Amino acid sequence: MFPLNQAEALSRRHFFTQGRNILGCAALGSLLAGDISSATAAGIPGAVKPHHAPKAKNVIYLHMVGGPAQMDVYDYKPAMKDYFDKDLPDSIRQGQRLTTMTSGQARFPIAPSKFKFAQHGECGMWVTELLPETAKCVDDICFIRSLNTEAINHEPAIVAMQTGSQVTGRPCLGSWSAYGLGSLNDNLPTFVVLVAVPTNREQEQAISARLWNSGFLPGHFTGVSFRSKGDPILYINNPDGVPNEVRRTMLDSLKSLNEQTFRTQGDPETNTRIEQYEMAYRMQASVPELTDIASEPASTFELYGEEAKKPGTFANNVLMARRLVERGVRFVQIYLNNWDHHANVSGRMPSQCKDVDRATYGLINDLKKRGMFDETLIIWGGEFGRTIYSQGGLTKENYGRDHHPRCFTMWMAGGGAKGGTIYGETDDFSYNIVKDPVHIRDFHATIMHLLGYDHERFTYRYQGLDFKLTGVEPARVIKDLIA
């Protein structure tokens, strides 16, 4: 506890959160001091020692903002061709709630996918014609066609997918991972966020830093967002006329003031601020080298495609993610918007798939060539799926799809995920799960297991409660997804 003369200077809020502050200081101190007692199984300092040997030491999470239509990409439903423009049977809908965007429709006409599918690999996975490059990698990928969530609208759904709760303010998966695993590079953040610019920008969803916030974890574990154009991070470079020596003197003086504030107030976020300033100073040297992709050989762009040379594209972001994990960044989150296909699936889906296809193929094969695939977990998917019935007008050549939380497809590759797996089944309408359901809590528990953590024991005390990513409801590790 703080001495009386210091406690007198605490605000009421700080007084009631002293316990959290002390724990936060301990966690942050272990990172800053490189506490050997909390080293991971690999001898790398971290905040929380893994509960078992991890299979993955890095994560690249590719989030498709808006919710890809599973029946147009990975969940092949050939029987739907005979149901074109017929109403969704009540026996399939089962009274499930709808969004306000389609609840007022007079009918719910079935819209079969207009795209062709074919089986690929030894596993025989059905993949849309729009993903020919990804189709070559299916035996490296673990497909889960039975994800489900309760959230039916974007804001609660994407927050739940990223943080485990529909209520904002909780730490995201990247922050939990950074908190547990610790840093592998003193000159780069542990958790980095990239936002790609889609080729088609017809209907983008709002996303913001709330999705990569550390919540009640120390601010040190918040994701650092890199920009697509200009300086990767605002104000990282010195202003004109300010040499490094002057900036160093300024930071030293600022550090001294912040240390005085910490001694008075005892708020661990003050230490976080000190570390952020120091990290920014070190990044002045590391980031320019990181973002200089001109040093990449021609073979890199043969893998990822020429789009990888264009700042802001998904391919460029994916290449940057490989460079980040190669340099020790633990968790890289990439967001690609415009998957909210309420209309014009025919016009938008080909563009979205083209954005991700070659880049995904390039990432998987690049990591394999560099011997990094087995230790880097790649995650692909959105916050929910789409309906088999059409929203708005329907023709055989075009249609729209509403939100559907009851079943959707995601996949993992590398990092201990079992390649060539096709897990879970949905009914002929891709509307209900008929085999092996996977709630997003189960998905999170499995990811944490691959990183070396028991989701039940990996907790952080806040406001008198031991919080965990998977929350208070039952969650299980899906062993069939693990190599």
PDB file of C-alpha atoms in Angstrom, residues 70-273:
ATOM      1  CA  GLN A  70     -19.957 -18.254 -46.125  1.00  0.00           C
ATOM      2  CA  MET A  71     -22.062 -19.868 -48.869  1.00  0.00           C
ATOM      3  CA  ASP A  72     -20.295 -17.745 -51.503  1.00  0.00           C
ATOM      4  CA  VAL A  73     -16.745 -18.626 -50.432  1.00  0.00           C
ATOM      5  CA  TYR A  74     -16.293 -21.825 -48.364  1.00  0.00           C
ATOM      6  CA  ASP A  75     -19.647 -23.387 -47.386  1.00  0.00           C
ATOM      7  CA  TYR A  76     -20.784 -24.980 -50.672  1.00  0.00           C
ATOM      8  CA  LYS A  77     -24.546 -25.584 -50.920  1.00  0.00           C
ATOM      9  CA  PRO A  78     -25.366 -27.145 -54.314  1.00  0.00           C
ATOM     10  CA  ALA A  79     -28.910 -28.112 -53.272  1.00  0.00           C
ATOM     11  CA  MET A  80     -29.856 -24.435 -53.186  1.00  0.00           C
ATOM     12  CA  LYS A  81     -29.931 -24.244 -56.992  1.00  0.00           C
ATOM     13  CA  ASP A  82     -33.281 -26.049 -56.862  1.00  0.00           C
ATOM     14  CA  TYR A  83     -34.584 -23.513 -54.333  1.00  0.00           C
ATOM     15  CA  PHE A  84     -33.965 -20.356 -56.331  1.00  0.00           C
ATOM     16  CA  ASP A  85     -36.517 -17.680 -55.373  1.00  0.00           C
ATOM     17  CA  LYS A  86     -38.438 -20.081 -53.111  1.00  0.00           C
ATOM     18  CA  ASP A  87     -39.191 -18.877 -49.584  1.00  0.00           C
ATOM     19  CA  LEU A  88     -36.951 -19.921 -46.715  1.00  0.00           C
ATOM     20  CA  PRO A  89     -38.914 -22.710 -44.943  1.00  0.00           C
ATOM     21  CA  ASP A  90     -40.176 -21.899 -41.457  1.00  0.00           C
ATOM     22  CA  SER A  91     -38.696 -25.226 -40.349  1.00  0.00           C
ATOM     23  CA  ILE A  92     -35.243 -23.847 -41.194  1.00  0.00           C
ATOM     24  CA  ARG A  93     -35.660 -20.360 -39.803  1.00  0.00           C
ATOM     25  CA  GLN A  94     -37.170 -21.734 -36.561  1.00  0.00           C
ATOM     26  CA  GLY A  95     -38.318 -18.298 -35.454  1.00  0.00           C
ATOM     27  CA  GLN A  96     -34.774 -16.930 -35.252  1.00  0.00           C
ATOM     28  CA  ARG A  97     -34.601 -13.176 -35.021  1.00  0.00           C
ATOM     29  CA  LEU A  98     -33.802 -11.022 -38.035  1.00  0.00           C
ATOM     30  CA  THR A  99     -32.226  -7.599 -38.367  1.00  0.00           C
ATOM     31  CA  THR A 100     -34.453  -4.589 -38.969  1.00  0.00           C
ATOM     32  CA  MET A 101     -33.056  -4.479 -42.501  1.00  0.00           C
ATOM     33  CA  THR A 102     -34.974  -7.593 -43.575  1.00  0.00           C
ATOM     34  CA  SER A 103     -37.537  -8.242 -40.839  1.00  0.00           C
ATOM     35  CA  GLY A 104     -40.069  -6.184 -42.765  1.00  0.00           C
ATOM     36  CA  GLN A 105     -39.693  -8.100 -46.033  1.00  0.00           C
ATOM     37  CA  ALA A 106     -42.827  -9.800 -47.313  1.00  0.00           C
ATOM     38  CA  ARG A 107     -40.778 -12.871 -48.270  1.00  0.00           C
ATOM     39  CA  PHE A 108     -37.359 -14.396 -47.775  1.00  0.00           C
ATOM     40  CA  PRO A 109     -36.401 -15.750 -51.226  1.00  0.00           C
ATOM     41  CA  ILE A 110     -33.505 -18.205 -51.455  1.00  0.00           C
ATOM     42  CA  ALA A 111     -30.461 -16.855 -53.324  1.00  0.00           C
ATOM     43  CA  PRO A 112     -28.106 -19.689 -54.368  1.00  0.00           C
ATOM     44  CA  SER A 113     -24.488 -18.666 -54.848  1.00  0.00           C
ATOM     45  CA  LYS A 114     -23.897 -17.606 -58.442  1.00  0.00           C
ATOM     46  CA  PHE A 115     -20.239 -18.651 -58.191  1.00  0.00           C
ATOM     47  CA  LYS A 116     -18.827 -22.037 -59.159  1.00  0.00           C
ATOM     48  CA  PHE A 117     -17.136 -24.297 -56.605  1.00  0.00           C
ATOM     49  CA  ALA A 118     -14.588 -27.093 -56.909  1.00  0.00           C
ATOM     50  CA  GLN A 119     -12.868 -29.481 -54.497  1.00  0.00           C
ATOM     51  CA  HIS A 120      -9.183 -29.013 -53.787  1.00  0.00           C
ATOM     52  CA  GLY A 121      -6.308 -30.730 -52.017  1.00  0.00           C
ATOM     53  CA  GLU A 122      -6.178 -34.090 -50.321  1.00  0.00           C
ATOM     54  CA  CYS A 123      -8.758 -32.844 -47.808  1.00  0.00           C
ATOM     55  CA  GLY A 124     -11.273 -32.218 -50.610  1.00  0.00           C
ATOM     56  CA  MET A 125     -12.303 -28.759 -49.402  1.00  0.00           C
ATOM     57  CA  TRP A 126     -14.868 -26.996 -51.597  1.00  0.00           C
ATOM     58  CA  VAL A 127     -13.685 -23.477 -52.490  1.00  0.00           C
ATOM     59  CA  THR A 128     -15.232 -20.761 -54.637  1.00  0.00           C
ATOM     60  CA  GLU A 129     -13.787 -20.023 -58.063  1.00  0.00           C
ATOM     61  CA  LEU A 130     -13.014 -16.531 -56.730  1.00  0.00           C
ATOM     62  CA  LEU A 131     -10.148 -17.862 -54.545  1.00  0.00           C
ATOM     63  CA  PRO A 132      -7.974 -19.912 -56.931  1.00  0.00           C
ATOM     64  CA  GLU A 133      -4.694 -19.169 -55.119  1.00  0.00           C
ATOM     65  CA  THR A 134      -6.019 -19.862 -51.622  1.00  0.00           C
ATOM     66  CA  ALA A 135      -7.479 -23.114 -53.010  1.00  0.00           C
ATOM     67  CA  LYS A 136      -3.909 -24.333 -53.587  1.00  0.00           C
ATOM     68  CA  CYS A 137      -3.247 -24.092 -49.837  1.00  0.00           C
ATOM     69  CA  VAL A 138      -6.264 -25.941 -48.413  1.00  0.00           C
ATOM     70  CA  ASP A 139      -4.138 -28.755 -47.003  1.00  0.00           C
ATOM     71  CA  ASP A 140      -2.304 -26.148 -44.915  1.00  0.00           C
ATOM     72  CA  ILE A 141      -5.550 -24.632 -43.619  1.00  0.00           C
ATOM     73  CA  CYS A 142      -7.903 -25.653 -40.828  1.00  0.00           C
ATOM     74  CA  PHE A 143     -11.458 -24.701 -41.871  1.00  0.00           C
ATOM     75  CA  ILE A 144     -14.208 -24.205 -39.282  1.00  0.00           C
ATOM     76  CA  ARG A 145     -17.654 -24.005 -40.898  1.00  0.00           C
ATOM     77  CA  SER A 146     -19.660 -23.981 -37.666  1.00  0.00           C
ATOM     78  CA  LEU A 147     -18.709 -20.739 -35.894  1.00  0.00           C
ATOM     79  CA  ASN A 148     -21.613 -19.040 -34.160  1.00  0.00           C
ATOM     80  CA  THR A 149     -22.330 -15.979 -32.031  1.00  0.00           C
ATOM     81  CA  GLU A 150     -25.349 -14.295 -30.430  1.00  0.00           C
ATOM     82  CA  ALA A 151     -24.612 -10.853 -31.892  1.00  0.00           C
ATOM     83  CA  ILE A 152     -26.616  -9.986 -35.000  1.00  0.00           C
ATOM     84  CA  ASN A 153     -25.398  -6.413 -35.656  1.00  0.00           C
ATOM     85  CA  HIS A 154     -21.901  -5.227 -36.514  1.00  0.00           C
ATOM     86  CA  GLU A 155     -20.907  -3.243 -33.436  1.00  0.00           C
ATOM     87  CA  PRO A 156     -21.622  -5.919 -30.808  1.00  0.00           C
ATOM     88  CA  ALA A 157     -20.515  -8.714 -33.152  1.00  0.00           C
ATOM     89  CA  ILE A 158     -17.110  -7.312 -34.043  1.00  0.00           C
ATOM     90  CA  VAL A 159     -16.494  -6.272 -30.435  1.00  0.00           C
ATOM     91  CA  ALA A 160     -17.408  -9.793 -29.279  1.00  0.00           C
ATOM     92  CA  MET A 161     -15.141 -11.384 -31.889  1.00  0.00           C
ATOM     93  CA  GLN A 162     -12.222  -9.190 -30.867  1.00  0.00           C
ATOM     94  CA  THR A 163     -12.718  -9.044 -27.080  1.00  0.00           C
ATOM     95  CA  GLY A 164     -14.970 -11.965 -26.126  1.00  0.00           C
ATOM     96  CA  SER A 165     -17.759  -9.635 -24.967  1.00  0.00           C
ATOM     97  CA  GLN A 166     -20.430  -7.622 -26.775  1.00  0.00           C
ATOM     98  CA  VAL A 167     -19.879  -4.851 -24.229  1.00  0.00           C
ATOM     99  CA  THR A 168     -17.116  -2.442 -25.237  1.00  0.00           C
ATOM    100  CA  GLY A 169     -14.187  -1.716 -22.962  1.00  0.00           C
ATOM    101  CA  ARG A 170     -12.716  -5.202 -22.555  1.00  0.00           C
ATOM    102  CA  PRO A 171      -9.174  -6.095 -23.691  1.00  0.00           C
ATOM    103  CA  CYS A 172      -8.978  -7.480 -27.209  1.00  0.00           C
ATOM    104  CA  LEU A 173      -7.357 -10.764 -28.211  1.00  0.00           C
ATOM    105  CA  GLY A 174      -4.209  -8.961 -29.327  1.00  0.00           C
ATOM    106  CA  SER A 175      -3.848  -7.229 -25.955  1.00  0.00           C
ATOM    107  CA  TRP A 176      -4.403 -10.466 -24.032  1.00  0.00           C
ATOM    108  CA  SER A 177      -1.745 -12.122 -26.201  1.00  0.00           C
ATOM    109  CA  ALA A 178       0.714  -9.269 -25.696  1.00  0.00           C
ATOM    110  CA  TYR A 179       0.060  -9.313 -21.954  1.00  0.00           C
ATOM    111  CA  GLY A 180       0.850 -12.998 -21.755  1.00  0.00           C
ATOM    112  CA  LEU A 181       3.636 -13.461 -24.263  1.00  0.00           C
ATOM    113  CA  GLY A 182       5.627 -10.296 -23.691  1.00  0.00           C
ATOM    114  CA  SER A 183       7.952  -8.686 -26.198  1.00  0.00           C
ATOM    115  CA  LEU A 184      10.564 -10.165 -28.517  1.00  0.00           C
ATOM    116  CA  ASN A 185      11.832  -6.807 -29.808  1.00  0.00           C
ATOM    117  CA  ASP A 186      12.631  -3.759 -27.696  1.00  0.00           C
ATOM    118  CA  ASN A 187      12.381  -1.463 -30.717  1.00  0.00           C
ATOM    119  CA  LEU A 188       8.903  -2.410 -31.936  1.00  0.00           C
ATOM    120  CA  PRO A 189       5.499  -2.737 -30.227  1.00  0.00           C
ATOM    121  CA  THR A 190       4.280  -6.131 -29.116  1.00  0.00           C
ATOM    122  CA  PHE A 191       0.908  -5.621 -30.835  1.00  0.00           C
ATOM    123  CA  VAL A 192       0.515  -3.792 -34.182  1.00  0.00           C
ATOM    124  CA  VAL A 193      -2.650  -2.948 -36.134  1.00  0.00           C
ATOM    125  CA  LEU A 194      -2.918  -2.343 -39.895  1.00  0.00           C
ATOM    126  CA  VAL A 195      -6.069  -1.178 -41.710  1.00  0.00           C
ATOM    127  CA  ALA A 196      -6.117  -2.113 -45.393  1.00  0.00           C
ATOM    128  CA  VAL A 197      -7.965  -0.150 -48.068  1.00  0.00           C
ATOM    129  CA  PRO A 198     -10.277  -2.373 -50.163  1.00  0.00           C
ATOM    130  CA  THR A 199     -10.397  -1.954 -53.929  1.00  0.00           C
ATOM    131  CA  ASN A 200     -14.191  -1.590 -53.775  1.00  0.00           C
ATOM    132  CA  ARG A 201     -15.416   0.840 -51.104  1.00  0.00           C
ATOM    133  CA  GLU A 202     -19.146   0.520 -51.628  1.00  0.00           C
ATOM    134  CA  GLN A 203     -20.304  -0.152 -48.059  1.00  0.00           C
ATOM    135  CA  GLU A 204     -17.668   0.038 -45.360  1.00  0.00           C
ATOM    136  CA  GLN A 205     -18.318  -0.396 -41.652  1.00  0.00           C
ATOM    137  CA  ALA A 206     -16.951   2.016 -39.070  1.00  0.00           C
ATOM    138  CA  ILE A 207     -14.007   0.661 -37.111  1.00  0.00           C
ATOM    139  CA  SER A 208     -11.919   2.453 -34.516  1.00  0.00           C
ATOM    140  CA  ALA A 209      -9.254   1.990 -31.876  1.00  0.00           C
ATOM    141  CA  ARG A 210     -11.838   0.527 -29.479  1.00  0.00           C
ATOM    142  CA  LEU A 211     -11.230  -2.774 -31.268  1.00  0.00           C
ATOM    143  CA  TRP A 212      -7.521  -2.890 -30.405  1.00  0.00           C
ATOM    144  CA  ASN A 213      -7.716  -1.307 -26.971  1.00  0.00           C
ATOM    145  CA  SER A 214      -6.218  -2.964 -23.904  1.00  0.00           C
ATOM    146  CA  GLY A 215      -9.315  -2.237 -21.801  1.00  0.00           C
ATOM    147  CA  PHE A 216      -8.507  -2.738 -18.128  1.00  0.00           C
ATOM    148  CA  LEU A 217      -5.084  -4.211 -18.916  1.00  0.00           C
ATOM    149  CA  PRO A 218      -2.222  -1.702 -18.635  1.00  0.00           C
ATOM    150  CA  GLY A 219      -2.161   0.662 -21.613  1.00  0.00           C
ATOM    151  CA  HIS A 220       1.208  -0.780 -22.613  1.00  0.00           C
ATOM    152  CA  PHE A 221      -0.702  -3.655 -24.251  1.00  0.00           C
ATOM    153  CA  THR A 222      -2.901  -1.521 -26.525  1.00  0.00           C
ATOM    154  CA  GLY A 223      -2.377  -2.138 -30.241  1.00  0.00           C
ATOM    155  CA  VAL A 224      -0.238   0.420 -32.073  1.00  0.00           C
ATOM    156  CA  SER A 225      -1.870   1.419 -35.357  1.00  0.00           C
ATOM    157  CA  PHE A 226       0.425   1.881 -38.346  1.00  0.00           C
ATOM    158  CA  ARG A 227      -0.797   4.212 -41.092  1.00  0.00           C
ATOM    159  CA  SER A 228      -0.858   3.234 -44.760  1.00  0.00           C
ATOM    160  CA  LYS A 229       0.469   6.529 -46.109  1.00  0.00           C
ATOM    161  CA  GLY A 230       2.998   9.075 -44.918  1.00  0.00           C
ATOM    162  CA  ASP A 231       4.775   8.400 -41.652  1.00  0.00           C
ATOM    163  CA  PRO A 232       3.683   4.952 -40.387  1.00  0.00           C
ATOM    164  CA  ILE A 233       3.089   6.534 -36.968  1.00  0.00           C
ATOM    165  CA  LEU A 234       2.168  10.175 -36.429  1.00  0.00           C
ATOM    166  CA  TYR A 235       4.904  12.375 -34.969  1.00  0.00           C
ATOM    167  CA  ILE A 236       7.434   9.543 -34.864  1.00  0.00           C
ATOM    168  CA  ASN A 237       9.949  11.644 -36.799  1.00  0.00           C
ATOM    169  CA  ASN A 238      11.585  14.742 -35.369  1.00  0.00           C
ATOM    170  CA  PRO A 239      10.180  18.096 -36.517  1.00  0.00           C
ATOM    171  CA  ASP A 240      12.344  20.105 -38.880  1.00  0.00           C
ATOM    172  CA  GLY A 241      15.241  21.674 -37.027  1.00  0.00           C
ATOM    173  CA  VAL A 242      15.047  19.314 -34.047  1.00  0.00           C
ATOM    174  CA  PRO A 243      18.072  16.948 -33.930  1.00  0.00           C
ATOM    175  CA  ASN A 244      18.058  13.657 -32.020  1.00  0.00           C
ATOM    176  CA  GLU A 245      20.132  15.183 -29.213  1.00  0.00           C
ATOM    177  CA  VAL A 246      17.450  17.792 -28.485  1.00  0.00           C
ATOM    178  CA  ARG A 247      14.689  15.182 -28.587  1.00  0.00           C
ATOM    179  CA  ARG A 248      16.658  12.955 -26.219  1.00  0.00           C
ATOM    180  CA  THR A 249      17.094  15.818 -23.755  1.00  0.00           C
ATOM    181  CA  MET A 250      13.368  16.608 -23.964  1.00  0.00           C
ATOM    182  CA  LEU A 251      12.407  12.972 -23.337  1.00  0.00           C
ATOM    183  CA  ASP A 252      14.767  12.715 -20.367  1.00  0.00           C
ATOM    184  CA  SER A 253      13.199  15.811 -18.816  1.00  0.00           C
ATOM    185  CA  LEU A 254       9.705  14.526 -19.515  1.00  0.00           C
ATOM    186  CA  LYS A 255      10.599  11.156 -17.997  1.00  0.00           C
ATOM    187  CA  SER A 256      11.774  12.870 -14.829  1.00  0.00           C
ATOM    188  CA  LEU A 257       8.464  14.754 -14.545  1.00  0.00           C
ATOM    189  CA  ASN A 258       6.443  11.594 -15.154  1.00  0.00           C
ATOM    190  CA  GLU A 259       8.452   9.713 -12.528  1.00  0.00           C
ATOM    191  CA  GLN A 260       7.634  12.449 -10.012  1.00  0.00           C
ATOM    192  CA  THR A 261       3.955  12.098 -10.932  1.00  0.00           C
ATOM    193  CA  PHE A 262       4.106   8.338 -10.440  1.00  0.00           C
ATOM    194  CA  ARG A 263       5.710   8.665  -7.026  1.00  0.00           C
ATOM    195  CA  THR A 264       2.897  11.033  -6.040  1.00  0.00           C
ATOM    196  CA  GLN A 265      -0.121   9.381  -7.671  1.00  0.00           C
ATOM    197  CA  GLY A 266       0.920   5.731  -8.026  1.00  0.00           C
ATOM    198  CA  ASP A 267      -0.942   5.346 -11.339  1.00  0.00           C
ATOM    199  CA  PRO A 268       0.704   2.612 -13.488  1.00  0.00           C
ATOM    200  CA  GLU A 269      -0.499   4.376 -16.645  1.00  0.00           C
ATOM    201  CA  THR A 270       2.175   6.981 -15.908  1.00  0.00           C
ATOM    202  CA  ASN A 271       4.791   4.273 -16.361  1.00  0.00           C
ATOM    203  CA  THR A 272       2.994   3.226 -19.529  1.00  0.00           C
ATOM    204  CA  ARG A 273       3.336   6.796 -20.821  1.00  0.00           C
TER     205      ARG A 273
END
